[in-house]
């Protein structure tokens, strides 16, 4: 491979802040808002034109329940609840103080709401259309800035503390944090918006796909799900495409995954039109990027392990709670495995239930699990914390905590921890987790204190 030597550069410091957040997903936005509300000056940079990540750019318009598994006690509040309350005032979210399993929202309205929430914080400066390039490190390994690039050129953002909310752990990786990628990382999926989907009565996707297997041989019959979009009469979000054997940290592979996911979408749309010629089924929206479930993980000061988490371990540094089940999509086939907190384990293949058994004794349930701060703190760093799907977890734990309603909370915790590190002049690994949890609850979170 040919190489080119890039000359040394002298770059302008375009922004100076207390805390810099790399990535503007809900996770990153919630980190920035929490830190700003505590008094920190924050810069947040985002490669796309809007905040929200998978919830907006990815069209994944559902957050899971705010209640424990009994549906009797609300355990999730904070900025997730605040955002839903704000959306609810515009009829842009389904009821969320009920015992339902999931909460639907309008992704476009969420885009506007996140804008408003950030702009209300005068201590936050935003850079859209801006790409993270690399960190600036001093001699003892502390990050002093990040190099970023946009249409205005290449520049440096300096800060005291950094939050990596890039999803892929790009800042962590570039800062020298040891990273790992599971051999069977969960595959990416492209969600789509379809008009008049509900009008296709008696639609059985598995049967339709299998019936046309000869004509369209390479269409996975995975676990399809979806929902109606609040504020829209006839638009339905459908998820179910699956790009297998994809390394989401490889640029060529993720490029091919974008092509492949859209090929699968077109194949599905053609099947719908052929099967229901009398119904004007139409494709209304594609995601601006494929939804990546998993790419790389940091090596943290405390890996989250599924067997411990599902054994109701009460971590002293708990900063989030959840009830979403272990949900593992096969990376080499169209299988999916659920481990529900009701104590039931299910294995599906080609959208059919193959096996069901109990993983807890009959009559036992796990009301909710806990997520510790330690799995967000990269090993060997001083002023860096990760928030998002790059957190340190084994396959089982990650299968549960990877969804937005959990990572939203991790973002809030990262923002508060970043503030505590700054305010108390402590390295991230030495931040008082009890203080972080207390500040989270003071700011609206509902993290149980039964530790």
Short mmCIF file of C-alpha atoms in Angstrom, two decimals:
data_model
loop_
_atom_site.label_atom_id
_atom_site.label_comp_id
_atom_site.label_asym_id
_atom_site.label_seq_id
_atom_site.Cartn_x
_atom_site.Cartn_y
_atom_site.Cartn_z
CA UNK A 1 0.00 0.00 0.00
CA UNK A 2 1.30 3.43 -0.92
CA UNK A 3 1.77 5.95 1.85
CA UNK A 4 1.73 9.74 1.91
CA UNK A 5 3.48 11.86 4.52
CA UNK A 6 1.24 14.62 5.90
CA UNK A 7 3.20 17.69 7.07
CA UNK A 8 2.83 18.91 10.63
CA UNK A 9 -0.06 21.33 11.02
CA UNK A 10 -0.67 24.39 13.12
CA UNK A 11 -4.41 24.38 13.83
CA UNK A 12 -6.64 27.08 15.31
CA UNK A 13 -8.40 26.42 18.61
CA UNK A 14 -11.92 27.26 17.51
CA UNK A 15 -13.69 26.43 20.76
CA UNK A 16 -12.75 26.04 24.42
CA UNK A 17 -15.00 24.32 26.92
CA UNK A 18 -15.10 22.50 30.22
CA UNK A 19 -16.51 19.36 28.60
CA UNK A 20 -16.46 18.19 24.99
CA UNK A 21 -19.00 15.60 23.81
CA UNK A 22 -18.16 13.71 20.62
CA UNK A 23 -21.41 12.52 19.05
CA UNK A 24 -24.92 13.95 19.06
CA UNK A 25 -27.12 10.91 19.55
CA UNK A 26 -29.69 11.13 22.34
CA UNK A 27 -26.93 9.66 24.49
CA UNK A 28 -24.56 12.50 23.64
CA UNK A 29 -27.23 15.20 23.84
CA UNK A 30 -28.39 14.01 27.25
CA UNK A 31 -24.77 14.00 28.47
CA UNK A 32 -24.34 17.57 27.26
CA UNK A 33 -27.60 18.82 28.77
CA UNK A 34 -26.94 17.22 32.15
CA UNK A 35 -23.45 18.73 32.33
CA UNK A 36 -24.66 22.16 31.22
CA UNK A 37 -27.47 22.20 33.76
CA UNK A 38 -24.89 21.60 36.48
CA UNK A 39 -22.93 24.62 35.30
CA UNK A 40 -20.38 23.27 32.83
CA UNK A 41 -19.54 24.93 29.52
CA UNK A 42 -20.06 22.24 26.89
CA UNK A 43 -19.21 21.73 23.22
CA UNK A 44 -20.94 18.94 21.30
CA UNK A 45 -20.01 17.89 17.78
CA UNK A 46 -22.11 15.75 15.45
CA UNK A 47 -21.29 14.44 11.96
CA UNK A 48 -24.87 14.70 10.69
CA UNK A 49 -27.26 17.64 10.41
CA UNK A 50 -29.29 16.81 13.50
CA UNK A 51 -29.27 15.30 16.94
CA UNK A 52 -30.82 11.97 17.88
CA UNK A 53 -28.74 9.23 16.26
CA UNK A 54 -30.75 6.07 15.71
CA UNK A 55 -33.91 7.71 17.04
CA UNK A 56 -33.93 10.34 14.28
CA UNK A 57 -31.41 9.55 11.54
CA UNK A 58 -32.04 5.83 11.96
CA UNK A 59 -35.88 6.08 12.13
CA UNK A 60 -36.01 3.82 15.22
CA UNK A 61 -39.07 5.49 16.72
CA UNK A 62 -39.56 3.46 19.90
CA UNK A 63 -38.23 3.63 23.43
CA UNK A 64 -39.04 0.79 25.75
CA UNK A 65 -40.99 0.86 28.99
CA UNK A 66 -40.16 3.23 31.83
CA UNK A 67 -41.58 0.72 34.33
CA UNK A 68 -40.21 -2.37 36.04
CA UNK A 69 -41.20 -5.79 34.71
CA UNK A 70 -44.32 -5.89 36.90
CA UNK A 71 -45.42 -2.63 35.21
CA UNK A 72 -46.33 -1.33 38.68
CA UNK A 73 -43.31 0.85 39.49
CA UNK A 74 -41.78 3.53 37.28
CA UNK A 75 -37.99 3.23 37.39
CA UNK A 76 -36.84 5.45 34.49
CA UNK A 77 -37.24 9.21 34.53
CA UNK A 78 -34.68 11.90 33.80
CA UNK A 79 -34.29 13.30 30.32
CA UNK A 80 -36.00 10.33 28.70
CA UNK A 81 -39.18 11.14 30.59
CA UNK A 82 -38.75 14.89 30.09
CA UNK A 83 -38.36 14.43 26.33
CA UNK A 84 -41.45 12.24 26.12
CA UNK A 85 -43.45 14.74 28.15
CA UNK A 86 -42.45 17.50 25.75
CA UNK A 87 -43.31 15.35 22.72
CA UNK A 88 -46.61 14.38 24.30
CA UNK A 89 -47.71 18.02 24.36
CA UNK A 90 -47.52 17.94 20.55
CA UNK A 91 -49.20 14.53 20.19
CA UNK A 92 -45.84 13.23 18.99
CA UNK A 93 -45.55 10.36 21.48
CA UNK A 94 -47.82 7.52 22.52
CA UNK A 95 -48.90 7.28 26.19
CA UNK A 96 -45.85 6.59 28.34
CA UNK A 97 -47.19 6.55 31.89
CA UNK A 98 -48.98 3.28 31.17
CA UNK A 99 -47.98 -0.35 31.52
CA UNK A 100 -47.32 -0.86 27.80
CA UNK A 101 -44.06 -2.43 26.67
CA UNK A 102 -42.92 0.29 24.29
CA UNK A 103 -43.38 4.00 23.70
CA UNK A 104 -43.74 5.25 20.13
CA UNK A 105 -42.67 8.72 19.03
CA UNK A 106 -42.40 10.77 15.87
CA UNK A 107 -38.73 10.90 14.85
CA UNK A 108 -39.07 14.21 13.03
CA UNK A 109 -40.72 15.84 16.02
CA UNK A 110 -37.97 14.41 18.22
CA UNK A 111 -35.41 16.13 15.98
CA UNK A 112 -37.11 19.46 16.62
CA UNK A 113 -37.47 18.80 20.35
CA UNK A 114 -33.80 17.94 20.80
CA UNK A 115 -32.90 21.16 18.99
CA UNK A 116 -35.06 23.10 21.42
CA UNK A 117 -33.68 21.33 24.49
CA UNK A 118 -30.09 22.05 23.48
CA UNK A 119 -30.74 25.66 22.48
CA UNK A 120 -32.32 26.30 25.88
CA UNK A 121 -28.92 25.60 27.44
CA UNK A 122 -26.83 28.71 26.85
CA UNK A 123 -23.72 26.85 28.00
CA UNK A 124 -23.81 24.42 25.04
CA UNK A 125 -22.17 25.16 21.70
CA UNK A 126 -23.03 22.84 18.82
CA UNK A 127 -21.06 21.86 15.74
CA UNK A 128 -23.18 20.03 13.13
CA UNK A 129 -21.68 18.58 9.92
CA UNK A 130 -18.46 18.15 11.89
CA UNK A 131 -16.25 15.08 11.98
CA UNK A 132 -14.01 13.99 14.81
CA UNK A 133 -10.49 13.26 13.58
CA UNK A 134 -8.16 12.54 16.48
CA UNK A 135 -7.40 13.52 20.06
CA UNK A 136 -4.68 15.87 21.24
CA UNK A 137 -2.78 14.19 24.09
CA UNK A 138 -0.24 15.61 26.50
CA UNK A 139 2.78 13.76 27.82
CA UNK A 140 0.94 11.95 30.63
CA UNK A 141 -1.83 10.70 28.34
CA UNK A 142 -4.45 13.25 29.31
CA UNK A 143 -6.64 14.47 26.46
CA UNK A 144 -6.38 18.24 26.03
CA UNK A 145 -8.39 18.60 22.85
CA UNK A 146 -9.86 16.95 19.79
CA UNK A 147 -9.10 17.68 16.17
CA UNK A 148 -12.29 18.13 14.18
CA UNK A 149 -13.09 19.03 10.60
CA UNK A 150 -15.98 20.63 8.77
CA UNK A 151 -16.57 22.97 5.83
CA UNK A 152 -14.75 25.75 7.66
CA UNK A 153 -11.60 23.64 7.82
CA UNK A 154 -9.68 21.64 10.38
CA UNK A 155 -9.50 22.92 13.94
CA UNK A 156 -9.12 21.98 17.61
CA UNK A 157 -11.70 21.97 20.38
CA UNK A 158 -10.00 22.15 23.77
CA UNK A 159 -11.63 20.96 26.98
CA UNK A 160 -10.90 19.58 30.43
CA UNK A 161 -13.06 16.44 30.23
CA UNK A 162 -14.31 14.42 27.24
CA UNK A 163 -17.36 12.26 26.61
CA UNK A 164 -17.18 9.75 23.76
CA UNK A 165 -20.75 9.36 22.49
CA UNK A 166 -19.70 8.38 18.97
CA UNK A 167 -21.28 4.92 19.18
CA UNK A 168 -18.18 3.28 17.77
CA UNK A 169 -15.86 4.56 20.50
CA UNK A 170 -13.84 6.59 17.99
CA UNK A 171 -12.34 8.95 20.55
CA UNK A 172 -11.54 6.10 22.94
CA UNK A 173 -9.90 4.08 20.21
CA UNK A 174 -7.81 7.02 18.96
CA UNK A 175 -6.78 7.85 22.54
CA UNK A 176 -5.27 4.38 22.93
CA UNK A 177 -8.03 2.67 24.90
CA UNK A 178 -7.88 -1.12 24.30
CA UNK A 179 -10.91 -2.08 22.21
CA UNK A 180 -12.50 -5.43 21.42
CA UNK A 181 -15.01 -6.69 18.89
CA UNK A 182 -17.04 -9.84 19.57
CA UNK A 183 -16.67 -12.62 17.03
CA UNK A 184 -20.45 -12.64 16.66
CA UNK A 185 -21.22 -8.93 16.86
CA UNK A 186 -24.89 -8.21 16.36
CA UNK A 187 -25.76 -7.28 12.75
CA UNK A 188 -26.98 -3.89 11.51
CA UNK A 189 -30.53 -3.19 10.32
CA UNK A 190 -32.13 -0.45 8.23
CA UNK A 191 -35.56 0.72 9.40
CA UNK A 192 -37.96 2.23 6.87
CA UNK A 193 -41.19 4.21 6.76
CA UNK A 194 -43.94 2.69 4.61
CA UNK A 195 -47.26 4.25 3.69
CA UNK A 196 -50.42 2.08 3.80
CA UNK A 197 -48.59 -0.86 5.37
CA UNK A 198 -51.52 -1.55 7.72
CA UNK A 199 -53.89 -1.85 4.77
CA UNK A 200 -52.21 -5.08 3.66
CA UNK A 201 -54.59 -7.33 5.59
CA UNK A 202 -53.50 -10.83 6.64
CA UNK A 203 -49.91 -10.10 5.67
CA UNK A 204 -47.61 -12.96 6.70
CA UNK A 205 -44.10 -11.83 5.91
CA UNK A 206 -42.45 -15.22 6.38
CA UNK A 207 -44.87 -16.94 4.01
CA UNK A 208 -44.55 -14.13 1.48
CA UNK A 209 -40.76 -14.27 1.52
CA UNK A 210 -40.59 -18.07 1.36
CA UNK A 211 -43.14 -18.17 -1.46
CA UNK A 212 -40.85 -15.93 -3.52
CA UNK A 213 -37.56 -17.50 -2.43
CA UNK A 214 -36.68 -18.61 -5.97
CA UNK A 215 -37.26 -15.15 -7.40
CA UNK A 216 -35.58 -13.31 -4.51
CA UNK A 217 -33.13 -15.84 -3.02
CA UNK A 218 -31.08 -13.63 -0.69
CA UNK A 219 -33.73 -12.01 1.46
CA UNK A 220 -33.37 -12.89 5.16
CA UNK A 221 -36.60 -13.78 6.92
CA UNK A 222 -35.57 -12.29 10.22
CA UNK A 223 -37.55 -11.03 13.18
CA UNK A 224 -39.75 -8.30 11.73
CA UNK A 225 -41.36 -5.72 13.97
CA UNK A 226 -42.62 -2.19 13.66
CA UNK A 227 -45.09 0.41 14.82
CA UNK A 228 -47.39 3.21 13.76
CA UNK A 229 -45.95 6.71 14.01
CA UNK A 230 -47.74 9.20 16.27
CA UNK A 231 -49.19 12.09 14.32
CA UNK A 232 -49.34 10.13 11.08
CA UNK A 233 -52.40 8.21 9.94
CA UNK A 234 -50.89 5.83 7.40
CA UNK A 235 -47.11 5.72 7.98
CA UNK A 236 -45.62 2.61 9.56
CA UNK A 237 -42.03 2.03 10.69
CA UNK A 238 -40.83 -1.45 9.70
CA UNK A 239 -37.64 -3.03 11.03
CA UNK A 240 -36.38 -6.40 9.93
CA UNK A 241 -33.68 -6.12 7.30
CA UNK A 242 -30.47 -7.77 8.42
CA UNK A 243 -26.95 -7.52 7.00
CA UNK A 244 -25.03 -10.50 8.31
CA UNK A 245 -21.28 -10.98 8.74
CA UNK A 246 -20.66 -7.24 8.71
CA UNK A 247 -17.79 -5.61 10.55
CA UNK A 248 -19.25 -2.18 11.29
CA UNK A 249 -15.75 -0.79 11.96
CA UNK A 250 -14.63 -1.52 8.39
CA UNK A 251 -15.45 1.29 5.95
CA UNK A 252 -15.79 -1.01 2.95
CA UNK A 253 -18.03 -3.45 4.82
CA UNK A 254 -20.34 -0.78 6.18
CA UNK A 255 -20.55 0.76 2.70
CA UNK A 256 -21.62 -2.60 1.31
CA UNK A 257 -24.06 -2.96 4.22
CA UNK A 258 -25.79 0.27 3.18
CA UNK A 259 -26.19 -1.09 -0.35
CA UNK A 260 -27.36 -4.48 0.91
CA UNK A 261 -29.89 -3.11 3.38
CA UNK A 262 -31.46 -0.95 0.69
CA UNK A 263 -31.51 -3.91 -1.70
CA UNK A 264 -33.46 -5.84 0.91
CA UNK A 265 -35.86 -2.91 1.35
CA UNK A 266 -36.53 -2.75 -2.38
CA UNK A 267 -37.09 -6.51 -2.50
CA UNK A 268 -39.64 -6.23 0.31
CA UNK A 269 -41.42 -3.34 -1.38
CA UNK A 270 -41.62 -5.30 -4.64
CA UNK A 271 -43.13 -8.25 -2.77
CA UNK A 272 -45.72 -5.99 -1.15
CA UNK A 273 -46.72 -4.42 -4.46
CA UNK A 274 -46.99 -7.77 -6.21
CA UNK A 275 -49.01 -9.36 -3.40
CA UNK A 276 -51.33 -6.37 -2.90
CA UNK A 277 -51.63 -4.62 -6.29
CA UNK A 278 -54.85 -2.91 -5.22
CA UNK A 279 -53.16 -1.10 -2.30
CA UNK A 280 -50.92 1.95 -2.92
CA UNK A 281 -48.08 0.75 -0.70
CA UNK A 282 -45.21 3.22 -0.97
CA UNK A 283 -41.79 3.76 0.54
CA UNK A 284 -41.73 7.10 2.36
CA UNK A 285 -38.36 7.29 4.11
CA UNK A 286 -35.02 5.53 4.40
CA UNK A 287 -32.55 6.10 7.25
CA UNK A 288 -29.64 8.42 6.61
CA UNK A 289 -27.42 5.62 7.87
CA UNK A 290 -27.95 1.96 8.68
CA UNK A 291 -28.73 1.17 12.30
CA UNK A 292 -25.64 -0.35 13.88
CA UNK A 293 -26.33 -2.53 16.89
CA UNK A 294 -22.71 -3.30 17.69
CA UNK A 295 -19.23 -2.45 16.46
CA UNK A 296 -16.46 -2.23 19.06
CA UNK A 297 -16.37 -2.03 22.84
CA UNK A 298 -14.01 -0.28 25.20
CA UNK A 299 -12.04 -2.12 27.82
CA UNK A 300 -13.26 -0.44 30.99
CA UNK A 301 -12.40 -0.53 34.66
CA UNK A 302 -15.36 -2.90 35.18
CA UNK A 303 -16.92 -5.08 32.49
CA UNK A 304 -20.67 -5.64 32.74
CA UNK A 305 -21.33 -9.39 32.78
CA UNK A 306 -24.66 -10.93 31.92
CA UNK A 307 -24.66 -13.62 34.59
CA UNK A 308 -24.04 -11.03 37.31
CA UNK A 309 -26.49 -8.49 35.92
CA UNK A 310 -29.27 -11.06 35.58
CA UNK A 311 -28.57 -12.35 39.10
CA UNK A 312 -29.88 -9.03 40.46
CA UNK A 313 -26.41 -7.79 41.37
CA UNK A 314 -26.71 -4.49 43.21
CA UNK A 315 -23.66 -2.61 42.00
CA UNK A 316 -22.61 0.12 44.43
CA UNK A 317 -21.93 2.39 41.44
CA UNK A 318 -25.33 1.83 39.77
CA UNK A 319 -26.24 4.77 37.51
CA UNK A 320 -29.03 3.28 35.36
CA UNK A 321 -31.68 0.57 35.41
CA UNK A 322 -33.58 -1.32 32.74
CA UNK A 323 -36.05 -4.02 31.85
CA UNK A 324 -35.38 -4.57 28.16
CA UNK A 325 -34.68 -8.30 27.70
CA UNK A 326 -31.49 -9.87 26.49
CA UNK A 327 -32.02 -9.63 22.72
CA UNK A 328 -29.33 -11.19 20.54
CA UNK A 329 -29.65 -11.16 16.74
CA UNK A 330 -27.73 -13.88 14.94
CA UNK A 331 -24.88 -12.59 12.78
CA UNK A 332 -24.70 -15.63 10.50
CA UNK A 333 -28.40 -16.54 10.26
CA UNK A 334 -31.80 -14.97 10.83
CA UNK A 335 -32.17 -16.22 14.40
CA UNK A 336 -32.93 -14.14 17.46
CA UNK A 337 -32.72 -15.09 21.13
CA UNK A 338 -34.70 -13.39 23.88
CA UNK A 339 -34.08 -13.78 27.59
CA UNK A 340 -37.04 -12.08 29.24
CA UNK A 341 -37.03 -10.77 32.80
CA UNK A 342 -40.21 -12.77 33.34
CA UNK A 343 -37.87 -15.79 33.44
CA UNK A 344 -38.63 -17.10 29.93
CA UNK A 345 -36.04 -17.72 27.22
CA UNK A 346 -37.17 -17.86 23.57
CA UNK A 347 -35.33 -18.70 20.36
CA UNK A 348 -36.80 -17.65 17.01
CA UNK A 349 -35.64 -18.57 13.52
CA UNK A 350 -37.17 -17.21 10.33
CA UNK A 351 -39.74 -15.42 12.48
CA UNK A 352 -40.92 -18.73 14.03
CA UNK A 353 -40.59 -19.73 17.68
CA UNK A 354 -38.25 -22.73 17.80
CA UNK A 355 -37.73 -23.17 21.52
CA UNK A 356 -39.05 -21.82 24.80
CA UNK A 357 -37.85 -22.61 28.30
CA UNK A 358 -37.41 -20.98 31.67
CA UNK A 359 -34.07 -19.62 32.77
CA UNK A 360 -35.46 -18.65 36.19
CA UNK A 361 -37.32 -21.04 38.51
CA UNK A 362 -41.07 -21.15 37.98
CA UNK A 363 -42.75 -18.17 39.57
CA UNK A 364 -39.58 -16.04 39.82
CA UNK A 365 -38.96 -12.83 37.89
CA UNK A 366 -36.29 -10.14 37.77
CA UNK A 367 -38.06 -6.77 38.25
CA UNK A 368 -35.18 -4.85 36.63
CA UNK A 369 -31.41 -4.94 36.27
CA UNK A 370 -28.76 -2.34 37.08
CA UNK A 371 -25.98 -0.77 35.01
CA UNK A 372 -22.80 0.37 36.83
CA UNK A 373 -20.75 3.47 36.09
CA UNK A 374 -17.57 1.40 35.88
CA UNK A 375 -18.48 -0.12 32.49
CA UNK A 376 -18.44 3.41 30.99
CA UNK A 377 -14.97 4.40 32.23
CA UNK A 378 -12.17 3.42 29.83
CA UNK A 379 -9.20 1.72 31.46
CA UNK A 380 -5.99 3.71 31.59
CA UNK A 381 -7.52 7.12 30.92
CA UNK A 382 -7.77 10.20 33.12
CA UNK A 383 -10.41 12.52 31.73
CA UNK A 384 -12.51 10.42 29.37
CA UNK A 385 -15.81 8.59 29.73
CA UNK A 386 -17.77 6.59 27.15
CA UNK A 387 -21.53 6.72 26.73
CA UNK A 388 -23.30 4.49 24.26
CA UNK A 389 -23.12 1.07 22.67
CA UNK A 390 -19.33 0.98 22.95
CA UNK A 391 -19.64 0.37 26.71
CA UNK A 392 -17.81 -2.64 28.12
CA UNK A 393 -20.15 -5.64 28.32
CA UNK A 394 -20.19 -9.31 27.40
CA UNK A 395 -22.62 -10.56 24.76
CA UNK A 396 -25.45 -11.36 27.14
CA UNK A 397 -25.32 -8.10 29.09
CA UNK A 398 -24.92 -6.07 25.92
CA UNK A 399 -27.94 -7.77 24.38
CA UNK A 400 -30.05 -6.14 27.09
CA UNK A 401 -28.46 -2.76 27.77
CA UNK A 402 -27.83 -1.73 24.14
CA UNK A 403 -31.25 -0.15 23.51
CA UNK A 404 -31.89 3.58 23.61
CA UNK A 405 -33.93 3.77 26.81
CA UNK A 406 -30.90 2.35 28.63
CA UNK A 407 -28.20 4.24 26.76
CA UNK A 408 -30.09 7.50 27.27
CA UNK A 409 -29.52 6.99 30.99
CA UNK A 410 -25.85 6.16 30.41
CA UNK A 411 -25.51 9.44 28.55
CA UNK A 412 -26.98 11.35 31.47
CA UNK A 413 -24.64 9.54 33.86
CA UNK A 414 -21.63 10.31 31.66
CA UNK A 415 -22.51 13.99 31.61
CA UNK A 416 -22.89 14.13 35.38
CA UNK A 417 -19.70 12.11 35.93
CA UNK A 418 -17.82 14.43 33.58
CA UNK A 419 -19.04 17.40 35.62
CA UNK A 420 -18.00 15.72 38.89
CA UNK A 421 -14.56 14.95 37.48
CA UNK A 422 -14.21 18.59 36.46
CA UNK A 423 -15.66 20.08 39.63
CA UNK A 424 -13.81 17.84 42.08
CA UNK A 425 -10.58 17.76 40.04
CA UNK A 426 -10.57 13.96 40.06
CA UNK A 427 -9.62 11.43 37.43
CA UNK A 428 -12.69 9.74 36.00
CA UNK A 429 -11.99 6.40 37.69
CA UNK A 430 -11.98 8.16 41.07
CA UNK A 431 -15.26 10.03 40.67
CA UNK A 432 -17.72 9.38 43.50
CA UNK A 433 -20.43 7.20 41.91
CA UNK A 434 -22.81 7.81 44.82
CA UNK A 435 -22.55 11.55 44.17
CA UNK A 436 -23.21 10.93 40.48
CA UNK A 437 -26.31 8.89 41.30
CA UNK A 438 -27.57 11.48 43.78
CA UNK A 439 -27.15 14.28 41.23
CA UNK A 440 -28.94 12.18 38.61
CA UNK A 441 -31.90 11.62 40.92
CA UNK A 442 -31.90 15.26 41.97
CA UNK A 443 -32.19 16.09 38.27
CA UNK A 444 -35.20 13.85 37.71
CA UNK A 445 -33.87 10.30 37.42
CA UNK A 446 -35.55 7.53 39.40
CA UNK A 447 -32.61 5.21 40.09
CA UNK A 448 -33.54 2.98 43.04
CA UNK A 449 -31.24 3.27 46.03
CA UNK A 450 -31.80 -0.32 47.30
CA UNK A 451 -28.13 -1.21 46.82
#
